[in-house]
Short mmCIF file of C-alpha atoms and ligand atoms in Angstrom, two decimals:
data_model
loop_
_atom_site.label_atom_id
_atom_site.label_comp_id
_atom_site.label_asym_id
_atom_site.label_seq_id
_atom_site.Cartn_x
_atom_site.Cartn_y
_atom_site.Cartn_z
CA MET O 280 -0.33 0.21 0.29
CA LYS O 281 1.29 3.32 -0.86
CA LEU O 282 2.04 5.45 2.02
CA SER O 283 2.42 9.12 0.84
CA PHE O 284 0.95 10.78 -2.28
CA LEU O 285 3.62 13.70 -1.86
CA SER O 286 4.53 15.13 -4.91
CA HIS O 287 7.16 17.90 -5.17
CA LEU O 288 7.59 21.05 -2.96
CA GLU O 289 5.97 24.23 -4.15
CA CYS O 290 6.95 27.98 -3.21
CA SER O 291 3.88 29.62 -1.36
CA ARG O 292 4.97 33.10 -2.61
CA CYS O 293 6.55 32.38 -6.42
CA GLY O 294 5.04 29.19 -7.19
CA ALA O 295 8.54 27.89 -8.15
CA THR O 296 8.48 24.08 -7.58
CA TYR O 297 11.40 22.12 -6.06
CA PRO O 298 11.84 18.07 -5.90
CA ILE O 299 11.11 15.96 -2.57
CA ASP O 300 13.83 13.88 -3.15
CA GLY O 301 16.52 15.91 0.16
CA PRO O 302 15.62 18.20 2.69
CA GLN O 303 14.80 21.56 1.47
CA THR O 304 14.39 24.98 3.79
CA VAL O 305 13.05 27.76 2.20
CA CYS O 306 12.72 28.64 -1.48
CA PRO O 307 15.94 29.74 -2.83
CA LYS O 308 14.80 31.80 -5.25
CA CYS O 309 12.54 34.11 -2.86
CA GLY O 310 13.29 33.06 0.54
CA LYS O 311 9.26 32.31 1.41
CA PRO O 312 8.04 29.08 2.89
CA LEU O 313 7.74 26.02 0.47
CA PHE O 314 4.61 24.09 0.88
CA ALA O 315 4.37 20.39 0.16
CA ARG O 316 2.18 19.21 -2.70
CA TYR O 317 0.20 16.20 -2.93
CA ASP O 318 -1.02 13.56 -5.88
CA LEU O 319 -4.66 14.33 -4.99
CA GLU O 320 -6.01 12.29 -7.73
CA GLY O 321 -4.08 9.70 -6.66
CA ILE O 322 -5.75 10.01 -3.30
CA SER O 323 -8.95 9.78 -4.13
CA ARG O 324 -8.71 6.89 -6.38
CA ALA O 325 -6.54 5.10 -3.33
CA LEU O 326 -8.63 6.28 -0.25
CA THR O 327 -12.34 7.18 0.53
CA LYS O 328 -13.92 8.88 3.83
CA GLY O 329 -14.63 5.53 4.32
CA ASP O 330 -11.75 3.88 4.91
CA LEU O 331 -10.33 6.15 7.38
CA ALA O 332 -12.91 4.82 10.07
CA GLY O 333 -10.97 1.19 11.33
CA ARG O 334 -7.72 2.86 11.60
CA GLY O 335 -5.55 4.28 14.56
CA THR O 336 -6.70 7.55 16.23
CA SER O 337 -3.33 9.41 15.41
CA ILE O 338 -2.55 11.99 12.78
CA TRP O 339 -1.25 8.72 10.98
CA ARG O 340 -4.72 8.22 10.20
CA TYR O 341 -4.02 10.70 7.61
CA ARG O 342 -0.87 9.14 6.15
CA GLU O 343 -2.00 9.86 2.05
CA PHE O 344 -2.02 13.53 2.98
CA LEU O 345 1.09 13.21 4.90
CA PRO O 346 4.99 13.73 3.67
CA ILE O 347 6.81 10.43 4.44
CA ALA O 348 7.15 7.15 2.11
CA GLU O 349 8.26 4.70 4.35
CA GLU O 350 6.48 3.60 7.13
CA GLU O 351 9.67 2.54 9.15
CA HIS O 352 10.49 6.19 9.28
CA ILE O 353 7.29 7.42 11.31
CA VAL O 354 8.39 8.14 14.70
CA SER O 355 5.45 8.76 16.83
CA LEU O 356 4.17 9.26 20.29
CA GLY O 357 0.38 8.81 19.48
CA GLU O 358 -0.30 12.21 18.93
CA GLY O 359 -3.45 13.63 17.44
CA PHE O 360 -7.09 12.86 17.03
CA THR O 361 -7.77 15.05 20.02
CA PRO O 362 -11.06 15.28 21.41
CA LEU O 363 -13.62 18.09 20.32
CA ILE O 364 -15.79 18.80 23.08
CA GLN O 365 -18.78 20.78 23.13
CA ALA O 366 -18.83 23.49 25.62
CA ALA O 367 -22.56 24.12 26.52
CA ASN O 368 -21.70 25.60 29.64
CA LEU O 369 -19.23 28.10 28.94
CA GLY O 370 -21.40 29.10 25.71
CA GLU O 371 -24.26 29.88 27.56
CA ALA O 372 -22.12 31.46 30.20
CA ILE O 373 -20.96 33.68 26.81
CA GLY O 374 -23.90 33.90 24.76
CA LEU O 375 -22.75 31.35 22.10
CA GLY O 376 -24.68 27.96 21.40
CA ASP O 377 -22.82 26.22 19.38
CA LEU O 378 -19.38 26.40 21.13
CA TRP O 379 -16.86 24.08 20.83
CA VAL O 380 -13.57 23.11 22.33
CA LYS O 381 -10.54 21.53 20.29
CA ASP O 382 -8.78 20.08 23.30
CA GLU O 383 -4.89 19.97 22.09
CA SER O 384 -3.93 19.34 26.32
CA ARG O 385 -4.18 15.93 25.40
CA MET O 386 -0.77 15.73 22.94
CA PRO O 387 1.68 13.81 24.28
CA THR O 388 3.93 16.84 25.18
CA GLY O 389 0.68 18.56 26.24
CA THR O 390 0.41 20.84 22.89
CA PHE O 391 -0.65 20.78 19.77
CA LYS O 392 3.16 21.34 18.48
CA ASP O 393 3.87 17.56 18.40
CA ARG O 394 1.66 17.47 15.49
CA GLY O 395 4.18 19.73 13.59
CA LEU O 396 7.28 17.98 15.04
CA ALA O 397 6.23 14.32 15.14
CA VAL O 398 6.05 14.78 10.72
CA ALA O 399 9.30 17.19 10.75
CA VAL O 400 11.22 14.72 12.64
CA SER O 401 9.86 11.84 10.81
CA LYS O 402 10.89 13.50 7.41
CA ALA O 403 14.33 14.21 8.82
CA GLN O 404 14.76 10.75 10.02
CA GLU O 405 13.71 9.74 6.37
CA PHE O 406 16.33 12.31 5.10
CA GLY O 407 19.11 10.31 7.60
CA ILE O 408 19.12 13.67 9.30
CA THR O 409 21.13 13.10 12.96
CA ARG O 410 21.35 16.58 14.05
CA ILE O 411 18.62 18.96 14.48
CA ALA O 412 18.01 22.37 15.78
CA ILE O 413 14.99 24.36 16.71
CA PRO O 414 14.09 28.03 17.81
CA SER O 415 11.12 28.19 20.37
CA ALA O 416 9.01 30.17 22.59
CA GLY O 417 9.46 26.84 24.33
CA ASN O 418 6.04 24.30 23.38
CA ALA O 419 8.14 23.82 19.70
CA ALA O 420 11.65 22.89 21.82
CA ALA O 421 10.08 20.59 24.19
CA ALA O 422 7.90 18.85 21.29
CA MET O 423 11.38 18.63 19.19
CA ALA O 424 13.63 16.76 22.18
CA ALA O 425 10.38 14.40 22.47
CA TYR O 426 10.38 12.97 19.27
CA GLY O 427 14.17 13.60 19.06
CA ALA O 428 14.65 11.75 21.75
CA ARG O 429 12.54 8.75 20.50
CA ALA O 430 14.03 8.96 16.89
CA GLY O 431 17.75 8.87 18.85
CA LEU O 432 18.96 12.20 17.10
CA GLU O 433 20.95 15.02 18.53
CA ALA O 434 18.46 17.75 19.51
CA PHE O 435 19.62 21.46 20.26
CA VAL O 436 17.05 23.94 21.36
CA PHE O 437 17.12 27.50 21.66
CA MET O 438 14.83 29.26 23.60
CA PRO O 439 14.42 32.52 25.21
CA GLN O 440 15.98 32.96 28.79
CA ASP O 441 12.41 33.94 30.25
CA ALA O 442 10.50 30.87 28.86
CA PRO O 443 8.40 28.60 30.98
CA ARG O 444 10.26 26.70 33.19
CA MET O 445 8.63 23.93 32.72
CA ASN O 446 9.35 24.00 28.72
CA LYS O 447 13.54 24.00 30.17
CA LEU O 448 12.75 21.16 32.47
CA GLU O 449 11.33 19.14 29.43
CA CYS O 450 13.71 19.54 26.86
CA PHE O 451 16.36 18.64 29.68
CA LEU O 452 14.77 15.77 30.88
CA ARG O 453 14.53 14.51 27.39
CA GLY O 454 18.18 14.84 26.78
CA ALA O 455 18.18 17.99 24.44
CA LYS O 456 21.45 20.03 24.62
CA VAL O 457 19.17 23.29 25.70
CA PHE O 458 20.30 26.92 25.10
CA LEU O 459 18.79 30.07 26.60
CA ILE O 460 18.80 33.46 24.38
CA LYS O 461 19.19 36.65 25.72
CA GLY O 462 16.05 37.79 23.14
CA LEU O 463 13.24 36.08 22.12
CA ILE O 464 12.51 33.58 19.38
CA GLY O 465 13.61 35.57 16.37
CA GLU O 466 17.29 36.23 18.30
CA ALA O 467 16.80 32.11 18.47
CA GLY O 468 16.54 31.79 15.09
CA LYS O 469 19.16 33.99 13.92
CA VAL O 470 21.52 31.18 16.05
CA VAL O 471 19.90 28.39 14.82
CA LEU O 472 20.93 29.94 11.11
CA GLN O 473 24.55 30.83 12.38
CA GLY O 474 25.48 27.78 13.72
CA ARG O 475 24.43 25.78 10.26
CA GLU O 476 27.27 25.60 8.40
CA GLU O 477 29.73 24.69 11.25
CA LEU O 478 27.28 22.97 13.36
CA GLY O 479 25.94 20.60 10.28
CA TRP O 480 22.58 20.49 12.19
CA PHE O 481 19.16 21.20 9.83
CA ASP O 482 17.10 23.99 11.10
CA MET O 483 13.37 22.49 12.15
CA SER O 484 12.25 26.32 12.59
CA THR O 485 8.48 26.48 11.73
CA LEU O 486 7.83 26.96 7.79
CA LYS O 487 11.52 27.25 7.03
CA GLU O 488 11.13 23.44 7.63
CA PRO O 489 8.57 23.00 5.21
CA TYR O 490 7.05 19.47 6.53
CA ARG O 491 6.19 21.02 9.96
CA VAL O 492 3.02 22.89 8.86
CA GLU O 493 1.84 19.48 7.21
CA GLY O 494 1.71 18.14 10.60
CA LYS O 495 -0.50 21.15 12.05
CA LYS O 496 -2.80 20.29 8.49
CA THR O 497 -4.16 17.37 10.32
CA MET O 498 -6.31 19.83 12.88
CA GLY O 499 -8.06 20.74 9.65
CA LEU O 500 -8.57 16.83 8.89
CA GLU O 501 -9.73 16.28 11.82
CA LEU O 502 -12.39 19.01 12.68
CA ALA O 503 -13.38 17.87 9.03
CA GLU O 504 -13.86 14.54 10.05
CA GLN O 505 -15.20 14.88 13.74
CA PHE O 506 -17.99 17.06 12.27
CA GLY O 507 -18.86 14.42 10.33
CA TRP O 508 -17.05 16.08 6.89
CA GLU O 509 -19.12 19.40 7.80
CA LEU O 510 -16.89 22.72 8.91
CA PRO O 511 -17.84 25.06 11.60
CA ASP O 512 -18.76 28.77 10.47
CA VAL O 513 -15.56 30.23 12.87
CA ILE O 514 -12.68 28.91 13.75
CA ILE O 515 -10.93 30.72 16.51
CA TYR O 516 -7.05 30.43 17.16
CA PRO O 517 -4.04 31.91 19.13
CA THR O 518 -2.04 33.06 16.70
CA GLY O 519 1.96 33.39 17.17
CA GLY O 520 3.89 31.89 13.95
CA GLY O 521 0.34 31.32 12.46
CA THR O 522 1.37 27.73 10.96
CA GLY O 523 -1.72 26.46 12.58
CA LEU O 524 -3.67 28.89 10.78
CA ILE O 525 -2.41 28.21 7.49
CA GLY O 526 -2.01 24.51 7.93
CA MET O 527 -5.80 23.90 8.60
CA TRP O 528 -6.76 26.84 5.67
CA LYS O 529 -4.11 23.94 3.29
CA ALA O 530 -6.06 20.96 4.74
CA PHE O 531 -9.42 22.57 3.88
CA ALA O 532 -8.28 23.56 0.25
CA GLU O 533 -7.03 19.84 -0.26
CA LEU O 534 -10.60 18.30 1.29
CA GLU O 535 -12.35 20.70 -0.95
CA GLU O 536 -10.33 19.57 -4.02
CA LEU O 537 -11.25 16.08 -3.26
CA GLY O 538 -14.48 17.12 -3.32
CA TRP O 539 -14.68 16.01 0.73
CA ILE O 540 -16.22 18.86 2.22
CA PRO O 541 -18.40 21.25 0.89
CA SER O 542 -17.63 24.56 0.52
CA PRO O 543 -18.02 27.84 2.06
CA ARG O 544 -15.27 26.93 4.53
CA PRO O 545 -14.83 28.58 8.33
CA ARG O 546 -14.22 31.94 8.59
CA MET O 547 -10.62 31.87 10.69
CA ILE O 548 -10.20 34.09 13.55
CA ALA O 549 -6.84 34.97 14.81
CA VAL O 550 -6.05 36.00 18.17
CA GLN O 551 -3.14 37.91 19.97
CA ALA O 552 -2.23 39.28 22.69
CA GLU O 553 -2.19 42.91 23.37
CA GLY O 554 1.25 42.97 24.22
CA CYS O 555 2.38 41.14 20.66
CA ALA O 556 0.26 41.89 18.02
CA PRO O 557 1.88 41.97 14.33
CA ILE O 558 -0.58 40.18 12.33
CA VAL O 559 -3.52 42.05 14.21
CA ARG O 560 -2.16 45.56 13.74
CA ALA O 561 -1.25 44.65 9.67
CA TYR O 562 -4.81 43.20 9.10
CA ARG O 563 -6.25 46.68 10.52
CA GLU O 564 -3.94 48.54 8.82
CA GLY O 565 -4.86 46.59 5.32
CA ARG O 566 -1.13 45.23 5.24
CA ALA O 567 0.34 42.35 3.00
CA GLU O 568 2.92 41.85 5.68
CA ALA O 569 3.25 42.40 9.27
CA GLU O 570 5.82 44.88 10.91
CA PRO O 571 8.01 43.24 14.01
CA TRP O 572 6.35 44.27 16.91
CA GLU O 573 8.36 46.29 19.07
CA ALA O 574 8.94 45.17 22.79
CA PRO O 575 6.53 42.08 22.99
CA ALA O 576 5.35 40.87 26.43
CA THR O 577 2.74 38.82 27.40
CA ILE O 578 1.88 35.86 29.95
CA ALA O 579 1.06 33.60 26.77
CA ALA O 580 4.38 32.48 25.98
CA GLY O 581 3.43 30.48 22.97
CA ILE O 582 2.10 33.33 20.89
CA ARG O 583 4.71 36.08 21.89
CA VAL O 584 6.13 36.00 18.43
CA PRO O 585 6.69 39.57 17.24
CA ALA O 586 7.69 38.73 13.72
CA ALA O 587 6.97 35.74 11.84
CA ILE O 588 8.17 34.43 8.21
CA GLY O 589 5.06 33.42 7.40
CA ASP O 590 3.01 36.77 8.22
CA PHE O 591 1.84 37.13 4.44
CA LEU O 592 0.17 33.61 4.75
CA SER O 593 -1.61 34.45 7.95
CA LEU O 594 -3.20 37.23 6.77
CA GLN O 595 -4.09 36.05 2.98
CA VAL O 596 -5.94 33.06 5.22
CA ILE O 597 -7.88 35.96 7.63
CA ARG O 598 -8.97 37.56 4.94
CA GLU O 599 -9.65 34.93 2.11
CA SER O 600 -11.99 33.14 4.62
CA LYS O 601 -13.64 36.70 5.84
CA GLY O 602 -12.43 36.07 9.33
CA THR O 603 -10.87 38.59 11.27
CA ALA O 604 -7.73 39.35 13.92
CA ILE O 605 -8.22 40.44 17.16
CA THR O 606 -6.01 41.06 20.54
CA VAL O 607 -7.05 40.22 24.09
CA SER O 608 -5.01 41.36 27.25
CA ASP O 609 -3.32 39.38 29.90
CA GLY O 610 -5.99 39.88 31.88
CA GLU O 611 -8.57 38.61 29.57
CA ILE O 612 -6.66 35.79 29.49
CA LEU O 613 -6.50 34.86 32.61
CA GLU O 614 -10.13 35.47 33.07
CA ALA O 615 -11.10 32.99 30.47
CA MET O 616 -8.15 30.18 31.52
CA GLU O 617 -11.15 30.70 35.15
CA LEU O 618 -14.12 30.14 32.82
CA LEU O 619 -13.26 27.44 31.03
CA ALA O 620 -11.77 25.46 34.41
CA ARG O 621 -15.07 26.57 35.92
CA HIS O 622 -17.86 25.90 33.49
CA GLU O 623 -15.74 23.09 31.50
CA GLY O 624 -12.90 21.44 34.08
CA LEU O 625 -10.83 22.47 31.28
CA MET O 626 -7.28 23.40 31.99
CA ALA O 627 -6.31 25.52 29.39
CA CYS O 628 -3.09 27.45 28.06
CA PRO O 629 -2.53 31.00 27.94
CA GLU O 630 -2.93 30.90 24.66
CA GLY O 631 -5.87 28.15 24.04
CA ALA O 632 -7.51 30.48 26.82
CA ALA O 633 -7.11 33.50 24.72
CA THR O 634 -9.08 32.24 22.02
CA ILE O 635 -12.20 32.18 24.30
CA ALA O 636 -11.65 35.38 25.77
CA ALA O 637 -11.88 36.49 21.77
CA ALA O 638 -14.99 34.28 21.35
CA ARG O 639 -16.69 36.29 24.83
CA LYS O 640 -15.53 39.32 23.15
CA LEU O 641 -16.46 38.54 19.62
CA ARG O 642 -20.07 37.93 20.66
CA LYS O 643 -20.62 41.30 22.87
CA GLN O 644 -19.64 42.87 19.59
CA GLY O 645 -21.92 40.91 17.39
CA GLU O 646 -19.14 39.30 15.34
CA LEU O 647 -20.50 36.00 16.14
CA GLY O 648 -23.66 34.70 15.85
CA GLU O 649 -25.70 33.60 18.73
CA ALA O 650 -26.76 30.28 16.79
CA GLU O 651 -22.88 29.81 15.17
CA ARG O 652 -20.77 26.69 15.32
CA VAL O 653 -17.80 27.92 16.83
CA VAL O 654 -14.20 26.19 17.42
CA ALA O 655 -11.95 27.14 19.80
CA PHE O 656 -8.49 25.99 20.07
CA ASN O 657 -7.19 24.93 23.18
CA THR O 658 -3.32 24.41 21.80
CA GLY O 659 -2.00 22.97 24.99
CA THR O 660 -2.40 22.43 28.39
CA GLY O 661 -2.69 24.99 31.46
CA LEU O 662 -0.26 22.30 33.66
CA LYS O 663 2.49 23.05 32.02
CA TYR O 664 1.93 27.06 33.17
CA PRO O 665 1.26 26.45 37.03
CA GLN O 666 3.20 29.90 37.81
CA LEU O 667 0.33 32.06 36.41
CA THR O 668 -2.72 31.78 39.02
CA GLN O 669 -2.64 32.74 42.60
CA LEU O 670 -3.55 29.91 45.00
CA PRO O 671 -5.12 32.04 47.75
CA ASP O 672 -4.03 30.39 51.53
CA LEU O 673 -6.55 27.15 51.69
CA PRO O 674 -8.11 26.01 54.65
CA ILE O 675 -6.05 22.91 56.54
CA LEU O 676 -7.98 20.85 58.52
CA ASP O 677 -6.61 18.86 61.50
CA PRO O 678 -8.48 15.36 61.33
CA SER O 679 -7.76 14.80 65.26
CA GLY O 680 -9.79 18.20 66.03
CA ASP O 681 -13.35 19.07 65.66
CA VAL O 682 -13.47 18.91 61.95
CA VAL O 683 -17.39 19.65 61.47
CA ALA O 684 -17.03 22.88 63.30
CA ALA O 685 -14.31 23.98 60.80
CA LEU O 686 -16.18 22.84 58.07
CA LEU O 687 -19.49 25.00 59.45
C1 LIG J 781 3.36 27.73 19.61
C2 LIG J 781 1.97 27.65 20.32
C3 LIG J 781 1.30 28.31 20.00
C4 LIG J 781 0.79 29.50 18.14
O1 LIG J 781 0.80 28.23 16.99
P1 LIG J 781 1.51 29.09 15.65
O2 LIG J 781 0.54 28.15 14.99
O3 LIG J 781 2.88 29.38 15.51
O4 LIG J 781 0.87 30.45 15.54
C5 LIG J 781 0.00 28.61 20.19
N1 LIG J 781 -0.60 28.11 21.49
C6 LIG J 781 0.59 27.40 21.73
C7 LIG J 781 0.44 26.72 23.02
C8 LIG J 781 1.93 27.40 21.43
O5 LIG J 781 2.61 26.30 22.03
ZN1 LIG J 782 9.26 31.34 -4.12
#
């Protein structure tokens, strides 16, 4: 059986095409991201929606849409097929009658970053690459360290000095070589680029490596399948590098071409933090590309991305889908974390909570209708961010004393 229908790479900006027989980075002609292209006709002959039903519940159930040619190269920790949870209680509280949470907190390293890195590390393995490096706000480094450990690759990770403690710990425990950067993810990216020649590592930066976005595409494939091949009206996504937004949009394009989903596609809504919102600003100003954000600051570390190579692609997705882009404050994010926990029992990461804060705001502004089917992405687990919420002094009971009196 044919595992993958990958046919070639195509530049997302200038359309130049490239072969898939060796590692590639960005387009040599224009420096923009390369997209994997597939023989979709081949897929439509080889696969029906029904064939998927009996397959394992990981991203690899969509192997025909993924770039790995040989099964033995797949490095997996069981990532994907995360639950799509109807959030009726929370929906009622914020005036949305058909609200769902795609809960990526159940991924092997606790965030959706596993999707992209499972695919990218598998592809590196397929190419015989043995040393990999990544600049990261934290969660991507943790995911790369995990898959790198499982594949036996040498992993170098570079993250901001003030990245969440848990991210540093995860990378360290997984045996990666961990370096902290004086600066943010952009500066970390420069270090990875500088070391490329002399240290001979492969740069796994998002959208500079062509296959991470393929892994993230599976969020779109799953949504379609989990909703019975009918997409929701609106998708709200916390946007850093924008890979998730871009990946889902790519998935919808492929499914549409196969005739597996009816048009129209969902409105794609990008959420950023008030303290770091280059995409929102560019969207509002009608620009095709985003200016770097000065002095970015937010508790949502995963979306603290002041400049992204895929900015023009995120902006295209937002506009083509007739979506929008919105900011939320750190205070609103913390409130939303509490709302989600109290109403649905879900411990969201701040980035995920940002989508709930945005849903609430957009509903108030009338940009979301009460009856619309809205999917908010909780991109990771709140368990990685223990420092964010204050725990009040809790009552301590002495079981040998008068417990009931203390409880009254
Ligand atoms: C990386 C990250 C994001 C942003 O993802 P992009 O697809 O790069 O925009 C959102 N949430 C969390 C938890 C992340 O780690
Ligand atoms: Zn190009």
